[in-house]
Tab-separated table of C-alpha atoms in Angstrom:
chain	number	residue	atom	x	y	z
A	1	LYS	CA	-12.671	81.016	-3.132
A	2	HIS	CA	-9.746	83.465	-4.800
A	3	SER	CA	-9.648	80.332	-7.478
A	4	ARG	CA	-13.246	79.550	-7.889
A	5	ASN	CA	-13.958	81.533	-11.181
A	6	ARG	CA	-10.706	81.063	-13.449
A	7	TRP	CA	-11.773	76.725	-12.011
A	8	LYS	CA	-13.569	74.189	-14.220
A	9	ALA	CA	-16.360	72.841	-12.078
A	10	ARG	CA	-14.724	69.196	-12.360
A	11	THR	CA	-10.734	70.758	-11.793
A	12	HIS	CA	-12.163	72.710	-8.707
A	13	ALA	CA	-13.992	69.424	-7.422
A	14	SER	CA	-10.193	67.806	-7.819
A	15	VAL	CA	-8.299	70.126	-5.441
A	16	THR	CA	-11.322	70.559	-3.492
A	17	ARG	CA	-11.405	66.148	-2.822
A	18	ILE	CA	-7.471	66.635	-2.788
A	19	SER	CA	-7.877	69.769	0.055
A	20	ARG	CA	-9.814	67.973	2.198
A	21	HIS	CA	-6.108	65.871	2.830
A	22	LEU	CA	-4.116	68.839	3.168
A	23	ILE	CA	-6.866	70.962	6.250
A	24	PRO	CA	-6.497	68.285	8.835
A	25	ILE	CA	-2.437	68.694	8.928
A	26	PHE	CA	-2.105	72.215	8.715
A	27	GLY	CA	-5.062	74.253	8.531
A	28	ALA	CA	-4.737	74.688	12.048
A	29	LYS	CA	-1.014	76.656	11.688
A	30	PRO	CA	-0.175	80.488	10.200
A	31	ILE	CA	0.668	79.410	5.969
A	32	ALA	CA	3.839	81.345	6.917
A	33	SER	CA	5.020	79.003	9.914
A	34	ILE	CA	5.243	76.264	7.341
A	35	GLY	CA	8.496	75.235	6.390
A	36	ARG	CA	9.656	72.441	3.752
A	37	THR	CA	9.991	69.661	6.638
A	38	GLU	CA	6.912	70.232	7.701
A	39	VAL	CA	5.128	69.481	3.720
A	40	ALA	CA	8.121	66.843	3.054
A	41	SER	CA	6.809	64.888	5.933
A	42	TRP	CA	3.850	64.925	4.320
A	43	LEU	CA	4.478	63.461	0.933
A	44	GLY	CA	6.256	61.178	2.255
A	45	GLY	CA	3.259	59.989	3.569
A	46	LEU	CA	0.609	59.669	1.661
A	47	LYS	CA	-0.067	57.002	-1.241
A	48	GLY	CA	0.443	56.696	-4.701
A	49	CYS	CA	1.127	59.961	-7.269
A	50	THR	CA	1.755	62.380	-4.772
A	51	ILE	CA	1.759	65.018	-8.397
A	52	TRP	CA	-2.710	67.084	-7.474
A	53	PRO	CA	-2.518	67.006	-4.310
A	54	LEU	CA	2.287	69.032	-4.183
A	55	CYS	CA	0.930	71.447	-7.440
A	56	ILE	CA	-2.689	72.159	-4.767
A	57	MET	CA	0.116	73.086	-1.645
A	58	SER	CA	2.659	75.029	-4.416
A	59	SER	CA	-0.275	76.757	-5.834
A	60	VAL	CA	-1.589	77.780	-2.448
A	61	MET	CA	1.398	78.676	-1.456
A	62	LYS	CA	2.946	80.989	-3.853
A	63	HIS	CA	-0.358	82.504	-3.855
A	64	ALA	CA	0.339	83.249	0.146
A	65	GLU	CA	2.753	85.353	-1.376
A	66	ASP	CA	1.086	87.184	-3.784
A	67	LEU	CA	-1.008	87.952	-0.998
A	68	GLY	CA	0.966	89.513	0.898
A	69	ILE	CA	1.453	86.884	4.050
A	70	ARG	CA	4.071	84.684	3.609
A	71	PRO	CA	8.223	85.859	2.354
A	72	PRO	CA	8.094	86.092	-1.727
A	73	GLY	CA	10.904	83.180	-2.618
A	74	SER	CA	9.536	81.125	-0.156
A	75	ASN	CA	7.321	78.551	-1.860
A	76	PRO	CA	8.733	75.590	0.366
A	77	CYS	CA	7.003	72.624	-1.697
A	78	ALA	CA	10.199	74.032	-4.805
A	79	GLY	CA	12.016	71.084	-6.185
A	80	MET	CA	10.229	68.578	-4.395
A	81	ARG	CA	10.126	65.249	-5.837
A	82	ARG	CA	6.992	64.339	-7.503
A	83	LYS	CA	5.427	60.899	-7.968
A	84	LYS	CA	4.642	60.503	-10.902
A	85	THR	CA	2.476	58.211	-12.438
A	86	ARG	CA	3.150	54.976	-14.013
A	87	PHE	CA	1.470	55.873	-16.623
A	88	ALA	CA	1.740	53.820	-20.274
A	89	GLY	CA	-0.986	53.559	-23.204
A	90	ARG	CA	-2.110	49.583	-22.839
A	91	HIS	CA	-2.517	48.764	-26.123
A	92	LEU	CA	-4.899	46.665	-27.635
A	93	GLY	CA	-4.437	43.424	-30.347
A	94	ALA	CA	-7.349	42.353	-32.617
A	95	ASP	CA	-7.857	40.071	-30.313
A	96	ASP	CA	-8.956	42.129	-28.581
A	97	TYR	CA	-10.925	44.397	-30.449
A	98	GLY	CA	-13.055	41.492	-31.850
A	99	ALA	CA	-13.389	40.434	-27.524
A	100	LEU	CA	-14.983	44.165	-27.678
A	101	GLY	CA	-16.905	44.090	-30.438
A	102	ARG	CA	-18.045	40.503	-29.131
A	103	ALA	CA	-19.308	40.927	-25.845
A	104	LEU	CA	-21.221	44.976	-26.989
A	105	ARG	CA	-23.063	43.121	-29.530
A	106	LYS	CA	-24.325	41.156	-26.529
A	107	HIS	CA	-24.469	43.337	-23.944
A	108	CYS	CA	-25.157	46.651	-25.371
A	109	PRO	CA	-26.475	46.376	-29.418
A	110	MET	CA	-26.885	49.666	-31.331
A	111	PRO	CA	-28.651	51.790	-30.715
A	112	ASN	CA	-27.846	51.616	-27.212
A	113	PRO	CA	-26.552	54.691	-25.561
A	114	ALA	CA	-24.102	52.826	-23.277
A	115	GLY	CA	-22.722	50.690	-26.483
A	116	ALA	CA	-22.476	53.762	-28.260
A	117	LEU	CA	-20.812	56.406	-26.388
A	118	LEU	CA	-18.014	53.277	-25.576
A	119	ARG	CA	-17.980	52.845	-29.756
A	120	PHE	CA	-17.983	56.490	-30.344
A	121	VAL	CA	-14.863	56.913	-27.285
A	122	ALA	CA	-12.654	53.176	-29.900
A	123	LEU	CA	-13.507	55.015	-33.307
A	124	THR	CA	-12.542	58.439	-31.768
A	125	GLY	CA	-9.987	58.704	-29.159
A	126	CYS	CA	-12.286	61.238	-27.785
A	127	ARG	CA	-12.180	61.141	-23.153
A	128	ARG	CA	-15.238	59.975	-22.115
A	129	SER	CA	-16.382	63.300	-21.109
A	130	GLU	CA	-15.901	64.720	-24.708
A	131	ALA	CA	-18.791	62.251	-25.429
A	132	PHE	CA	-21.366	62.343	-23.253
A	133	ASP	CA	-21.330	65.672	-23.065
A	134	LEU	CA	-21.172	65.048	-27.115
A	135	GLN	CA	-24.769	67.880	-28.703
A	136	TRP	CA	-25.891	67.358	-31.979
A	137	ASP	CA	-25.433	71.144	-32.292
A	138	ASN	CA	-21.904	69.738	-31.723
A	139	LEU	CA	-21.809	68.290	-35.364
A	140	HIS	CA	-20.276	69.908	-38.497
A	141	GLY	CA	-19.633	67.969	-41.139
A	142	ASP	CA	-15.731	65.117	-40.663
A	143	ARG	CA	-15.761	66.955	-37.350
A	144	ALA	CA	-17.143	67.541	-34.048
A	145	VAL	CA	-16.664	70.888	-32.226
A	146	LEU	CA	-16.655	70.910	-28.971
A	147	ALA	CA	-16.279	74.765	-27.421
A	148	ASP	CA	-14.509	73.951	-24.308
A	149	SER	CA	-12.946	70.025	-23.095
A	150	LYS	CA	-10.077	69.140	-20.856
A	151	THR	CA	-7.578	71.181	-23.010
A	152	GLY	CA	-9.613	73.998	-23.326
A	153	PRO	CA	-12.070	74.150	-26.910
A	154	LYS	CA	-11.273	70.638	-29.510
A	155	THR	CA	-12.170	69.337	-32.200
A	156	ILE	CA	-13.455	65.572	-32.854
A	157	TRP	CA	-12.338	64.248	-36.429
A	158	LEU	CA	-15.105	61.795	-37.449
A	159	GLY	CA	-14.296	58.163	-39.334
A	160	THR	CA	-16.518	56.292	-41.677
A	161	ALA	CA	-17.313	54.371	-38.628
A	162	ALA	CA	-17.717	57.046	-35.625
A	163	ARG	CA	-19.776	59.003	-38.351
A	164	ALA	CA	-21.828	54.783	-38.642
A	165	VAL	CA	-22.172	55.421	-34.454
A	166	LEU	CA	-23.609	58.718	-34.372
A	167	ASP	CA	-26.253	58.033	-37.705
A	168	ALA	CA	-27.811	55.011	-36.572
A	169	MET	CA	-29.310	57.487	-32.862
A	170	PRO	CA	-32.006	58.586	-32.917
A	171	ARG	CA	-32.648	61.705	-32.184
A	172	THR	CA	-34.703	62.914	-29.242
A	173	ASP	CA	-36.179	65.959	-28.023
A	174	GLY	CA	-32.526	66.653	-25.922
A	175	PRO	CA	-29.199	68.751	-27.313
A	176	TRP	CA	-27.287	66.099	-26.448
A	177	ILE	CA	-26.362	61.983	-28.451
A	178	PHE	CA	-25.365	59.432	-26.319
A	179	ARG	CA	-27.292	60.522	-22.945
A	180	ASP	CA	-30.634	62.861	-21.627
A	181	GLU	CA	-30.756	65.659	-18.858
A	182	HIS	CA	-29.999	62.164	-15.921
A	183	ARG	CA	-26.294	63.080	-16.158
A	184	ALA	CA	-25.365	60.724	-12.940
A	185	ARG	CA	-27.998	57.441	-14.388
A	186	ARG	CA	-27.108	57.663	-17.379
A	187	LEU	CA	-22.771	57.824	-15.798
A	188	THR	CA	-23.970	54.487	-14.025
A	189	GLU	CA	-25.505	52.959	-17.018
A	190	LEU	CA	-22.885	53.206	-18.528
A	191	TYR	CA	-20.656	51.602	-16.341
A	192	LYS	CA	-22.420	48.559	-15.444
A	193	ALA	CA	-22.685	48.247	-19.322
A	194	TRP	CA	-18.635	48.495	-19.218
A	195	HIS	CA	-18.666	45.752	-16.591
A	196	ALA	CA	-20.455	43.314	-18.692
A	197	VAL	CA	-18.575	44.237	-21.767
A	198	THR	CA	-15.122	43.409	-20.163
A	199	ALA	CA	-16.792	40.056	-17.626
A	200	GLU	CA	-17.578	38.290	-21.364
A	201	ALA	CA	-14.109	39.866	-23.362
A	202	GLY	CA	-12.388	38.840	-20.221
A	203	LEU	CA	-10.548	42.420	-20.002
A	204	GLU	CA	-11.072	42.766	-16.881
A	205	GLY	CA	-9.413	45.641	-15.951
A	206	LEU	CA	-9.993	47.047	-18.928
A	207	ARG	CA	-10.474	51.277	-17.955
A	208	VAL	CA	-13.678	53.550	-20.733
A	209	HIS	CA	-9.893	55.485	-20.721
A	210	ASP	CA	-8.126	52.631	-22.411
A	211	LEU	CA	-9.789	52.872	-25.164
A	212	ARG	CA	-8.323	56.436	-25.126
A	213	HIS	CA	-5.058	54.100	-25.406
A	214	GLY	CA	-6.062	52.052	-27.860
A	215	PHE	CA	-6.456	54.473	-30.388
A	216	ALA	CA	-3.415	55.857	-29.472
A	217	SER	CA	-1.611	52.307	-29.768
A	218	VAL	CA	-3.799	51.530	-33.480
A	219	GLY	CA	-1.923	54.879	-34.735
A	220	ILE	CA	1.719	54.709	-34.018
A	221	SER	CA	0.755	50.445	-35.130
A	222	MET	CA	0.426	52.327	-38.104
A	223	LYS	CA	3.439	53.869	-38.051
A	224	MET	CA	1.983	57.301	-37.773
A	225	ASP	CA	4.706	60.400	-36.557
A	226	LEU	CA	3.897	61.821	-32.090
A	227	PRO	CA	1.660	64.857	-33.416
A	228	THR	CA	-0.494	63.298	-35.329
A	229	ILE	CA	-1.534	61.535	-32.253
A	230	ALA	CA	-1.707	64.572	-30.505
A	231	GLY	CA	-3.321	65.943	-32.369
A	232	LEU	CA	-5.910	63.975	-32.815
A	233	LEU	CA	-6.259	62.246	-29.022
A	234	GLY	CA	-6.365	66.245	-28.527
A	235	HIS	CA	-3.782	66.505	-26.401
A	236	ALA	CA	-2.372	70.826	-24.889
A	237	ASP	CA	1.691	69.398	-24.725
A	238	ILE	CA	2.678	66.795	-26.736
A	239	ALA	CA	5.342	65.406	-23.673
A	240	THR	CA	1.586	63.838	-22.491
A	241	THR	CA	2.042	61.984	-26.054
A	242	ASN	CA	5.055	61.138	-25.225
A	243	GLY	CA	3.489	58.168	-23.246
A	244	TYR	CA	3.086	56.541	-25.872
A	245	ALA	CA	6.531	57.388	-27.203
A	246	HIS	CA	7.641	53.266	-25.684
A	247	LEU	CA	4.992	51.555	-28.272
A	248	ARG	CA	7.130	53.098	-31.288
A	249	SER	CA	9.774	50.661	-30.205
A	250	GLY	CA	9.792	48.172	-33.272
A	251	HIS	CA	9.004	50.117	-34.993
A	252	LEU	CA	12.060	52.416	-34.397
A	253	SER	CA	13.499	49.531	-35.028
A	254	GLU	CA	12.582	48.510	-38.592
A	255	ALA	CA	12.870	52.906	-39.834
A	256	VAL	CA	16.793	52.632	-37.857
A	257	ALA	CA	16.920	49.111	-40.004
A	258	ARG	CA	15.640	50.937	-43.572
A	259	VAL	CA	18.147	54.162	-43.036
A	260	ALA	CA	21.324	51.966	-42.345
A	261	ALA	CA	20.919	50.168	-45.262
A	262	ARG	CA	20.406	52.992	-47.565
A	263	ILE	CA	24.208	54.511	-45.797
A	264	ALA	CA	25.757	51.243	-45.548
A	265	GLY	CA	25.746	51.710	-49.802
A	266	PRO	CA	28.878	54.184	-50.175
A	267	LEU	CA	29.965	53.551	-46.954
A	268	PRO	CA	30.651	49.522	-46.625
A	269	THR	CA	30.653	48.544	-43.086
A	270	SER	CA	32.414	44.906	-44.050
A	271	PRO	CA	35.520	44.024	-43.583
A	272	PRO	CA	37.338	43.820	-46.536
A	273	GLU	CA	38.761	41.125	-48.514
A	274	PRO	CA	41.870	39.266	-47.232
A	275	LEU	CA	44.412	40.091	-50.168
A	276	LEU	CA	45.814	36.983	-51.120
A	277	PRO	CA	50.197	36.919	-52.239
A	278	ARG	CA	50.651	37.178	-55.534
A	279	LEU	CA	51.634	33.736	-57.222
A	280	ARG	CA	54.606	33.860	-60.126
A	281	PRO	CA	54.556	31.586	-62.651
A	282	PRO	CA	57.208	28.809	-62.685
A	283	LYS	CA	60.320	29.142	-64.555
A	284	PRO	CA	60.061	26.373	-67.345
A	285	ALA	CA	62.481	23.790	-66.268
A	286	ALA	CA	66.264	23.553	-67.291
A	287	ALA	CA	66.776	22.040	-70.762
């Protein structure tokens, strides 16, 4: 209740959902009585990633300190280890994109809104939600400017292919490009189309969000640095982009070979040639 005004609707929905796991266990307890042992026991019983639940529990405890109903510095979540996500940017190769392209042409030919949105996400690396809520008024030449996104104001840079997708979309009376006022219905249509496309392409299990990962992996393969990738994806923290760092291993190997070759000129690395004994010419035979 106290944080609702500074939270986005999506964040509020996530917190509300996770709070359902907190209330049955801790709801009847005085908040000042909740200790580290109880929190650790609860955390150990959770399945999957525990980052969000622990963050919310820690925020509740900090807020209780601010309100004076827990002693200062008594947060029982402090220093607890979290089960980290196993995020790793998925690499989509040329064959994968070829299969997706054929499946999109079969199931979602342009200007099908679901197919157009999927193409736009793949060609810009934006989030699905950003594309879904994109409006015509957001377009300004080679960019789309969003007043708000997951990480605040954001610019989506548009290449020639992405602009071609936008140019193919018919203008309607509504403000949105890839949907109408029935957001929930359009979202359902999007997932139905995506399941059909991935099944046709032989890429079952691939998520729409993996198109964003694929965009980043292609940028890495083109030897773009991580700050550039972060700028294209709109990451607020470069640490998020480091999730793609494992894709750079091949290029790092190439880079170290190039640097070492340059240094090896003035800094010989091969063993010296063995010194051969100097042989004196034979003495002339005695007369």
